[in-house]
Amino acid sequence: MSFSKLGLSQQIQTTIAKLGYETPTPVQAQAIPMVLAKRDVMAGAQTGTGKTGAFALPIIDMLSAQASQSNAIRGLVLTPTRELAQQVCKSFVEYAQGTDLKIGLAYGGVSLNPQIKALKDGCDILVATPGRLLDLLFKGTFDLDSIEHLVFDEADRMLDMGFMVDIKRILKRVPDERQTMLFSATFDQAIFDLSKRLLNQPELIEVAQRNTTASEIEQIIYNVDEDKKRELTSFMIGSKNWQQVLIFVRTRQGAEALAKEMCKDGVKAQSIHGDKSQGAREKALEEFKSGKTRALVATDVAARGLDIEQLNYVINYELPYIAEDYIHRIGRTGRAGNSGLAVSLMSIDEEWLLEEIENILDTKLPQAWYPGYEPDLNKKPSNNKNSKSNQKRRAKDRAFGNKSHANKRRSSGRSNKR
Ligand code: AMP
């Protein structure tokens, strides 16, 4: 399959060639002709599969072919996090080079005024997080009456983060007559319910089996005692000479503490999490990308949308409470066809989390002992009432309801700090 077969204009094909893309990725090959045909689309595609191009390239193609009305936003892309918004905006700017289209960006955590000014100066396609978009709409800066193409990127994560109320408010302000596209790494009932509300006879595009991980990613689970995890992490990175390693933990405090301890071990590490200012997060990301720091310790939410080319290694220092987060985490590696390695460190008290992950993946993941860091076989899972894992399990059950964690959580309010 070649880009020339998808119905894109010569202009866009030239840009694609300049970017060095030789063939469309599977999601691009399937989605681009549908989007150009103005069909609503529901696509199951993981991060790293080229999904941004799957919607951005045809939207740019369609909008650049029509004369722009002054200052009217015609394309709107909603993303759950500011990092993803930045990433998507960057891709739009790259893909729209050589056209007259203006691309705008709006996300929270930074001053409103520069965003208001940029929107007043005109914007054809806006990439925004839902909360900030509403703040701007309430200020009367602009309206969404001219929206022709509406994209929900990483819709599963938007629901996870409690954006349903914001989404409903935004929907009231966009025209009914529009094209809507929904992209999601995972599909469950909540996503199908959302799709019924948003989409009109959508084309369903599934490039990988639902809830699966990209096949180029090698996955391994090391059984290791909790108190040996940090030492093993620093040792693995040092002895194998890994240069860019993204490490996932569950809490902001955990991220901060681990990065500090790793620095003491001689591995240059920084953390990225919701307690850090936008500036500090961007600086940490830049230093990681440029190779100044070797390891970036991140919480799940903070890591959303990070696109680091050629990222080869992901370490799950702690298994996630939300099994779907495992897919998102390891999707950070093996991007755009590159191979990747995802190592998970599992203590005896986390085995129940692995079961949940294996259930949604519908596969067993290989387990091994790391030489020199074998777990103490005399250790038993702490099943007393007050053990840490039991306390956490109860906390999780309380927070999400003990039937269906994900769905309960989705009906709760917004909480985008983890
Ligand atoms: P995405 O899943 O949209 O975040 O894209 C992941 C990465 O793949 C980005 O760095 C893109 O620049 C790159 N990419 C997207 N489409 C292609 C393609 N057809 N060929 C090569 N690289 C691509």
JSON list of C-alpha atoms and ligand atoms in Angstrom, two decimals, residues 3 21 23-25 28 47-52 307 309 335-336, ligand 1:
[
{"chain": "A", "resi": 3, "resn": "PHE", "atom": "CA", "xyz": [0.15, 6.92, 0.21]},
{"chain": "A", "resi": 21, "resn": "TYR", "atom": "CA", "xyz": [7.08, 8.38, 5.60]},
{"chain": "A", "resi": 23, "resn": "THR", "atom": "CA", "xyz": [4.12, 3.68, 3.51]},
{"chain": "A", "resi": 24, "resn": "PRO", "atom": "CA", "xyz": [0.96, 4.35, 5.47]},
{"chain": "A", "resi": 25, "resn": "THR", "atom": "CA", "xyz": [0.64, 2.53, 8.78]},
{"chain": "A", "resi": 28, "resn": "GLN", "atom": "CA", "xyz": [-3.68, 5.31, 8.23]},
{"chain": "A", "resi": 47, "resn": "THR", "atom": "CA", "xyz": [-0.39, 5.16, 20.59]},
{"chain": "A", "resi": 48, "resn": "GLY", "atom": "CA", "xyz": [2.59, 4.78, 18.30]},
{"chain": "A", "resi": 49, "resn": "THR", "atom": "CA", "xyz": [0.63, 3.32, 15.41]},
{"chain": "A", "resi": 50, "resn": "GLY", "atom": "CA", "xyz": [0.54, 6.58, 13.42]},
{"chain": "A", "resi": 51, "resn": "LYS", "atom": "CA", "xyz": [-3.03, 7.35, 14.48]},
{"chain": "A", "resi": 52, "resn": "THR", "atom": "CA", "xyz": [-2.45, 11.12, 14.52]},
{"chain": "A", "resi": 307, "resn": "ASP", "atom": "CA", "xyz": [5.99, 10.86, 21.96]},
{"chain": "A", "resi": 309, "resn": "GLU", "atom": "CA", "xyz": [10.98, 8.76, 19.01]},
{"chain": "A", "resi": 335, "resn": "ARG", "atom": "CA", "xyz": [6.65, 3.10, 18.22]},
{"chain": "A", "resi": 336, "resn": "ALA", "atom": "CA", "xyz": [6.04, 3.27, 14.47]},
{"chain": "B", "resi": 1, "resn": "AMP", "atom": "P1", "xyz": [1.32, 8.50, 16.53]},
{"chain": "B", "resi": 1, "resn": "AMP", "atom": "O1", "xyz": [0.79, 7.11, 16.81]},
{"chain": "B", "resi": 1, "resn": "AMP", "atom": "O2", "xyz": [0.42, 9.29, 15.67]},
{"chain": "B", "resi": 1, "resn": "AMP", "atom": "O3", "xyz": [1.66, 9.20, 17.83]},
{"chain": "B", "resi": 1, "resn": "AMP", "atom": "O4", "xyz": [2.69, 8.35, 15.70]},
{"chain": "B", "resi": 1, "resn": "AMP", "atom": "C1", "xyz": [3.83, 7.75, 16.24]},
{"chain": "B", "resi": 1, "resn": "AMP", "atom": "C2", "xyz": [5.09, 8.11, 15.47]},
{"chain": "B", "resi": 1, "resn": "AMP", "atom": "O5", "xyz": [5.07, 7.51, 14.18]},
{"chain": "B", "resi": 1, "resn": "AMP", "atom": "C3", "xyz": [5.30, 9.59, 15.25]},
{"chain": "B", "resi": 1, "resn": "AMP", "atom": "O6", "xyz": [6.65, 9.89, 15.58]},
{"chain": "B", "resi": 1, "resn": "AMP", "atom": "C4", "xyz": [5.07, 9.81, 13.76]},
{"chain": "B", "resi": 1, "resn": "AMP", "atom": "O7", "xyz": [5.88, 10.84, 13.23]},
{"chain": "B", "resi": 1, "resn": "AMP", "atom": "C5", "xyz": [5.46, 8.47, 13.16]},
{"chain": "B", "resi": 1, "resn": "AMP", "atom": "N1", "xyz": [4.70, 8.11, 11.95]},
{"chain": "B", "resi": 1, "resn": "AMP", "atom": "C6", "xyz": [3.38, 8.30, 11.71]},
{"chain": "B", "resi": 1, "resn": "AMP", "atom": "N2", "xyz": [3.01, 7.81, 10.52]},
{"chain": "B", "resi": 1, "resn": "AMP", "atom": "C7", "xyz": [4.12, 7.26, 9.96]},
{"chain": "B", "resi": 1, "resn": "AMP", "atom": "C8", "xyz": [4.37, 6.58, 8.72]},
{"chain": "B", "resi": 1, "resn": "AMP", "atom": "N3", "xyz": [3.42, 6.35, 7.83]},
{"chain": "B", "resi": 1, "resn": "AMP", "atom": "N4", "xyz": [5.65, 6.17, 8.49]},
{"chain": "B", "resi": 1, "resn": "AMP", "atom": "C9", "xyz": [6.63, 6.39, 9.41]},
{"chain": "B", "resi": 1, "resn": "AMP", "atom": "N5", "xyz": [6.46, 7.01, 10.60]},
{"chain": "B", "resi": 1, "resn": "AMP", "atom": "C10", "xyz": [5.21, 7.45, 10.88]}
]
